[in-house]
Short mmCIF file of C-alpha atoms and ligand atoms in Angstrom, two decimals:
data_model
loop_
_atom_site.label_atom_id
_atom_site.label_comp_id
_atom_site.label_asym_id
_atom_site.label_seq_id
_atom_site.Cartn_x
_atom_site.Cartn_y
_atom_site.Cartn_z
CA MET A 1 -22.92 -7.83 -3.88
CA GLY A 2 -26.47 -7.31 -2.71
CA ALA A 3 -25.44 -4.35 -0.50
CA VAL A 4 -27.53 -1.19 -0.43
CA PRO A 5 -25.90 1.66 -2.37
CA ASP A 6 -25.12 4.88 -0.52
CA PRO A 7 -27.90 7.24 -1.73
CA ASP A 8 -25.41 10.13 -2.06
CA LEU A 9 -23.44 8.15 -4.59
CA ALA A 10 -26.41 7.25 -6.80
CA PRO A 11 -26.62 10.58 -8.70
CA LEU A 12 -22.84 10.66 -9.09
CA LEU A 13 -22.88 7.16 -10.53
CA GLU A 14 -25.67 8.13 -12.95
CA LEU A 15 -23.63 11.15 -14.05
CA ALA A 16 -20.54 9.01 -14.60
CA VAL A 17 -22.52 6.39 -16.57
CA ALA A 18 -24.07 9.08 -18.81
CA VAL A 19 -20.72 10.76 -19.46
CA ALA A 20 -18.93 7.44 -20.10
CA ASN A 21 -21.63 6.48 -22.59
CA GLU A 22 -21.37 9.83 -24.38
CA ALA A 23 -17.57 9.53 -24.59
CA GLY A 24 -17.96 5.93 -25.77
CA GLY A 25 -20.14 7.15 -28.65
CA LEU A 26 -17.47 9.61 -29.70
CA ILE A 27 -14.76 6.93 -29.52
CA GLU A 28 -16.73 4.33 -31.43
CA ALA A 29 -17.61 6.80 -34.20
CA ALA A 30 -13.91 7.72 -34.51
CA ALA A 31 -12.89 4.07 -34.65
CA ARG A 32 -14.92 3.70 -37.84
CA LEU A 33 -13.21 6.62 -39.60
CA ASP A 34 -9.94 6.55 -41.54
CA PRO A 35 -6.88 5.87 -39.40
CA GLU A 36 -6.23 9.10 -37.57
CA GLU A 37 -3.03 10.76 -36.63
CA VAL A 38 -1.25 8.65 -34.02
CA THR A 39 1.68 9.94 -31.99
CA THR A 40 3.77 8.40 -29.21
CA LYS A 41 4.23 9.26 -25.53
CA THR A 42 6.51 7.53 -23.00
CA SER A 43 8.08 5.10 -25.49
CA ALA A 44 7.91 4.26 -29.21
CA THR A 45 5.10 1.78 -28.44
CA ASP A 46 3.00 4.07 -26.19
CA LEU A 47 0.42 5.60 -28.54
CA VAL A 48 -1.94 8.54 -28.20
CA THR A 49 -4.56 9.67 -30.72
CA ALA A 50 -6.56 12.83 -31.27
CA THR A 51 -9.58 10.87 -30.02
CA ASP A 52 -7.95 10.21 -26.62
CA ARG A 53 -7.61 13.97 -26.19
CA ALA A 54 -11.08 14.81 -27.56
CA ALA A 55 -12.74 12.21 -25.32
CA GLU A 56 -10.89 13.44 -22.23
CA SER A 57 -11.91 17.07 -22.96
CA LEU A 58 -15.53 16.02 -23.34
CA ILE A 59 -15.49 14.03 -20.08
CA ALA A 60 -13.80 16.83 -18.12
CA GLU A 61 -16.21 19.40 -19.56
CA ARG A 62 -19.32 17.37 -18.68
CA LEU A 63 -18.21 16.35 -15.17
CA LEU A 64 -16.94 19.78 -14.15
CA ALA A 65 -20.00 21.54 -15.64
CA ALA A 66 -22.18 19.37 -13.40
CA ARG A 67 -19.82 19.60 -10.38
CA PRO A 68 -17.57 22.64 -10.69
CA ASP A 69 -15.82 22.19 -7.32
CA ASP A 70 -14.56 18.67 -8.03
CA GLY A 71 -11.00 17.80 -8.98
CA PHE A 72 -10.01 15.99 -12.16
CA VAL A 73 -7.10 13.72 -13.06
CA GLY A 74 -6.95 12.35 -16.60
CA GLU A 75 -4.38 10.41 -18.61
CA GLU A 76 -4.02 13.11 -21.25
CA GLY A 77 -4.43 16.46 -19.49
CA SER A 78 -3.36 18.65 -16.57
CA PRO A 79 -4.87 17.84 -13.17
CA VAL A 80 -7.50 20.10 -11.57
CA THR A 81 -7.33 20.36 -7.76
CA SER A 82 -10.50 19.47 -5.86
CA GLY A 83 -12.35 21.99 -3.74
CA SER A 84 -15.13 19.53 -2.79
CA GLY A 85 -13.00 16.57 -1.67
CA LEU A 86 -14.17 14.55 -4.69
CA THR A 87 -11.77 13.92 -7.57
CA TRP A 88 -12.59 12.25 -10.89
CA VAL A 89 -9.92 9.88 -12.21
CA VAL A 90 -10.32 9.27 -15.93
CA ASP A 91 -8.79 7.24 -18.73
CA PRO A 92 -10.60 8.46 -21.86
CA ILE A 93 -9.49 5.42 -23.88
CA ASP A 94 -7.95 2.52 -22.03
CA GLY A 95 -6.61 0.25 -24.73
CA THR A 96 -5.37 2.98 -27.07
CA THR A 97 -3.21 0.59 -29.08
CA ASN A 98 -6.27 -1.59 -29.74
CA PHE A 99 -8.29 1.51 -30.65
CA ALA A 100 -5.63 2.71 -33.09
CA TYR A 101 -5.67 -0.71 -34.81
CA GLY A 102 -9.45 -1.16 -34.69
CA TYR A 103 -8.95 -4.20 -32.44
CA PRO A 104 -12.19 -4.36 -30.43
CA ALA A 105 -10.99 -4.14 -26.82
CA PHE A 106 -10.96 -0.58 -25.52
CA CYS A 107 -13.08 1.41 -23.10
CA THR A 108 -13.66 4.64 -21.24
CA SER A 109 -12.88 4.48 -17.53
CA ILE A 110 -14.26 7.00 -15.01
CA ALA A 111 -13.72 6.75 -11.25
CA ALA A 112 -14.42 9.12 -8.39
CA GLU A 113 -12.40 9.30 -5.18
CA LEU A 114 -13.52 11.03 -2.01
CA ASP A 115 -10.49 12.32 -0.10
CA GLY A 116 -8.41 9.71 -1.91
CA VAL A 117 -10.78 6.79 -1.28
CA PRO A 118 -12.38 5.24 -4.40
CA VAL A 119 -16.18 5.58 -4.16
CA LEU A 120 -17.44 4.84 -7.66
CA GLY A 121 -16.27 3.42 -10.94
CA VAL A 122 -17.68 3.11 -14.44
CA VAL A 123 -16.01 1.28 -17.33
CA HIS A 124 -17.84 1.50 -20.64
CA ASP A 125 -16.98 -0.75 -23.59
CA PRO A 126 -18.51 0.97 -26.62
CA VAL A 127 -17.88 -1.94 -29.00
CA ARG A 128 -19.86 -4.50 -27.02
CA GLY A 129 -22.23 -1.94 -25.51
CA GLN A 130 -21.30 -3.07 -21.99
CA THR A 131 -21.19 -0.75 -19.00
CA PHE A 132 -19.60 -2.02 -15.80
CA ALA A 133 -20.38 0.09 -12.73
CA ALA A 134 -19.95 0.04 -8.97
CA SER A 135 -20.25 2.30 -5.98
CA LYS A 136 -18.51 1.67 -2.65
CA GLY A 137 -20.61 -0.77 -0.64
CA GLY A 138 -23.25 -0.92 -3.38
CA GLY A 139 -22.13 -3.97 -5.35
CA ALA A 140 -21.20 -4.11 -9.02
CA THR A 141 -23.34 -4.26 -12.15
CA LEU A 142 -23.01 -5.05 -15.84
CA ASN A 143 -25.59 -3.13 -17.87
CA ARG A 144 -27.40 -2.48 -14.56
CA ARG A 145 -27.65 -6.18 -13.60
CA PRO A 146 -25.75 -7.44 -10.55
CA MET A 147 -22.60 -9.35 -11.45
CA GLY A 148 -19.94 -11.26 -9.56
CA VAL A 149 -16.72 -13.24 -9.82
CA ARG A 150 -16.61 -16.91 -10.72
CA PRO A 151 -17.50 -19.42 -8.00
CA ALA A 152 -14.70 -20.70 -5.77
CA GLY A 153 -13.34 -24.19 -6.27
CA PRO A 154 -11.32 -24.90 -9.40
CA PRO A 155 -7.56 -24.87 -8.65
CA LEU A 156 -5.06 -22.44 -10.13
CA ALA A 157 -4.10 -25.06 -12.72
CA HIS A 158 -7.63 -24.64 -14.13
CA ALA A 159 -7.67 -20.84 -13.98
CA LEU A 160 -7.91 -18.48 -16.95
CA VAL A 161 -5.56 -15.63 -16.10
CA GLY A 162 -5.26 -12.20 -17.71
CA THR A 163 -2.18 -10.00 -17.74
CA GLY A 164 -0.70 -7.00 -19.50
CA PHE A 165 2.65 -5.47 -20.34
CA GLY A 166 4.16 -2.03 -19.81
CA TYR A 167 5.64 0.13 -22.54
CA ALA A 168 9.32 0.12 -21.47
CA PRO A 169 11.32 -2.64 -23.24
CA GLU A 170 13.25 -3.66 -20.09
CA ARG A 171 10.01 -4.10 -18.11
CA ARG A 172 8.51 -6.09 -20.99
CA ALA A 173 11.47 -8.45 -21.04
CA ALA A 174 11.00 -9.17 -17.32
CA GLN A 175 7.22 -9.53 -17.77
CA GLY A 176 7.86 -12.07 -20.53
CA ALA A 177 10.07 -14.13 -18.20
CA VAL A 178 7.36 -14.14 -15.50
CA LEU A 179 4.78 -15.13 -18.08
CA ALA A 180 6.94 -18.09 -19.12
CA ALA A 181 6.64 -19.41 -15.54
CA VAL A 182 2.91 -18.62 -15.19
CA LEU A 183 1.73 -20.14 -18.47
CA PRO A 184 2.46 -23.83 -17.69
CA ALA A 185 0.88 -23.45 -14.22
CA VAL A 186 -2.58 -22.23 -15.31
CA ARG A 187 -5.30 -23.18 -17.81
CA ASP A 188 -4.33 -20.36 -20.19
CA VAL A 189 -3.42 -16.69 -20.35
CA ARG A 190 -5.15 -13.72 -22.04
CA ARG A 191 -3.70 -10.31 -22.92
CA ALA A 192 -6.64 -8.13 -23.94
CA GLY A 193 -4.78 -4.80 -24.01
CA SER A 194 -6.97 -2.80 -21.63
CA ALA A 195 -6.30 -2.98 -17.90
CA ALA A 196 -9.66 -1.44 -17.04
CA LEU A 197 -11.47 -4.10 -19.09
CA ASP A 198 -9.24 -6.83 -17.63
CA LEU A 199 -10.32 -5.87 -14.10
CA CYS A 200 -13.98 -5.84 -15.16
CA THR A 201 -13.48 -9.17 -16.91
CA VAL A 202 -12.46 -10.71 -13.56
CA ALA A 203 -15.38 -8.87 -11.95
CA CYS A 204 -17.98 -10.48 -14.22
CA GLY A 205 -16.42 -13.95 -14.15
CA ARG A 206 -14.93 -14.12 -17.65
CA LEU A 207 -11.44 -14.50 -16.15
CA ASP A 208 -10.44 -16.11 -12.85
CA ALA A 209 -7.62 -13.67 -12.17
CA TYR A 210 -5.50 -10.86 -13.59
CA TYR A 211 -2.12 -9.39 -12.70
CA GLU A 212 -0.03 -6.58 -14.13
CA ARG A 213 2.89 -4.50 -12.95
CA GLY A 214 3.15 -0.78 -13.61
CA LEU A 215 -0.47 0.35 -13.95
CA GLN A 216 -1.18 4.06 -13.73
CA HIS A 217 -3.84 5.49 -11.43
CA TRP A 218 -6.35 6.02 -14.28
CA ASP A 219 -5.83 2.47 -15.60
CA HIS A 220 -7.10 0.81 -12.41
CA ALA A 221 -9.12 3.42 -10.47
CA ALA A 222 -12.57 2.38 -11.75
CA GLY A 223 -11.85 -1.27 -12.55
CA ALA A 224 -10.34 -2.04 -9.14
CA LEU A 225 -13.44 -0.77 -7.30
CA ILE A 226 -15.72 -2.64 -9.72
CA ALA A 227 -13.76 -5.88 -9.19
CA THR A 228 -13.77 -5.43 -5.40
CA GLU A 229 -17.50 -4.77 -5.34
CA ALA A 230 -18.04 -7.85 -7.52
CA GLY A 231 -16.34 -10.00 -4.87
CA ALA A 232 -12.77 -10.16 -6.15
CA TRP A 233 -9.70 -9.76 -4.01
CA VAL A 234 -7.83 -6.73 -5.30
CA GLY A 235 -4.41 -5.81 -3.98
CA THR A 236 -0.73 -5.87 -4.82
CA LEU A 237 1.77 -8.69 -4.89
CA GLU A 238 4.23 -6.62 -2.90
CA GLY A 239 1.63 -5.36 -0.38
CA GLY A 240 0.65 -1.71 -0.09
CA PRO A 241 -1.28 0.56 -2.42
CA LEU A 242 -2.07 0.04 -6.09
CA ASP A 243 0.63 2.11 -7.74
CA ALA A 244 2.92 2.06 -10.76
CA GLU A 245 5.80 0.48 -8.80
CA ARG A 246 3.81 -2.60 -7.79
CA THR A 247 1.95 -5.53 -9.33
CA VAL A 248 -1.81 -5.18 -9.21
CA VAL A 249 -3.63 -8.48 -8.70
CA ALA A 250 -7.38 -9.11 -8.97
CA ALA A 251 -8.62 -12.63 -8.41
CA ARG A 252 -11.29 -14.96 -7.15
CA PRO A 253 -10.53 -14.89 -3.40
CA ASP A 254 -9.75 -18.61 -3.17
CA LEU A 255 -7.04 -18.27 -5.84
CA VAL A 256 -5.15 -15.41 -4.19
CA GLU A 257 -2.74 -17.46 -2.09
CA PRO A 258 -1.62 -19.90 -4.83
CA LEU A 259 -1.48 -17.10 -7.42
CA LEU A 260 0.66 -14.82 -5.25
CA ASP A 261 2.95 -17.77 -4.45
CA LEU A 262 3.31 -18.54 -8.16
CA LEU A 263 4.03 -14.91 -9.06
CA ARG A 264 6.62 -14.60 -6.29
CA ALA A 265 8.29 -17.85 -7.34
CA ALA A 266 8.40 -16.41 -10.89
CA GLY A 267 10.12 -13.26 -9.61
CA ALA A 268 7.21 -10.95 -10.43
CA ASP A 269 7.92 -8.88 -7.30
CA GLN A 270 11.50 -8.27 -8.47
CA MET A 271 10.71 -6.81 -11.90
CA PRO A 272 11.87 -3.36 -13.00
C1 LIG B 301 -2.62 0.47 -21.23
C2 LIG B 301 -3.57 -0.70 -21.26
C3 LIG B 301 -2.81 -2.00 -21.33
C4 LIG B 301 -1.85 -2.15 -20.19
C5 LIG B 301 -0.92 -0.95 -20.10
C6 LIG B 301 -1.74 0.34 -20.04
P1 LIG B 301 -3.48 2.71 -22.45
O1 LIG B 301 -3.33 1.70 -21.14
O2 LIG B 301 -4.38 -0.69 -20.11
O3 LIG B 301 -3.67 -3.12 -21.27
O4 LIG B 301 -1.11 -3.33 -20.38
O5 LIG B 301 -0.18 -1.12 -18.92
O6 LIG B 301 -0.86 1.43 -20.00
O7 LIG B 301 -2.09 3.16 -22.78
O8 LIG B 301 -4.12 1.93 -23.51
O9 LIG B 301 -4.35 3.79 -21.89
CA1 LIG B 302 -4.79 3.22 -19.75
#
């Protein structure tokens, strides 16, 4: 926080904010219509709607019209290889199950990576009209105001902790067992249903910590940078990169050690 943003990133961040807001408008308008056609993807509980696809097309069209040499990776479409070194990583609707039910916790997530290194992230919540944004070394903002994690001090027993569950039944069963060990050791647990929003929720101090195994690249690309820039520790329980085989953790830095110990004791690093 308080760092000076890299001037080269400023126009890219503005572009991402504008596109995320436009996609958010499309998503919010769709959420007010009759229930649309919903189909499933990786499992019977993994939903996708026509709006996920429409929002991703709009985002890809806008970003690649402005920057035709960039690459693009989105949850719903085929990847485009980068000629510029910069690749956009997009989840058009993170929290699709919530969206399909009209449960107000979903967002558009747009990140950019330069040669694989995250350099900017925007997460826009169209229901609350909240835009979380960060650029590498530039700090993090909520609706353009600087934001940060909660102050250090309160112990893990007084921490509000977010988590999420995958779509495969066997992973869910293991996640439930870990949760049973975490719940009595913390103040309480939240499951909002959008990993990108969960990471931003830690970033702005509405949660002390968050963990989830099995996140996809587009789920965490923007939110992880935003949380880092807001002062959170972001990493994995197992060590190594944020990938779908590991447990992503974002937390107030002073909670990291006790939280990782608790998760390991609960067997979170041994889950399928
Ligand atoms: C899901 C949400 C959810 C998380 C799942 C994600 P989707 O993304 O982020 O909170 O628990 O792991 O797959 O399917 O809504 O884009
Ligand atoms: Ca997602």
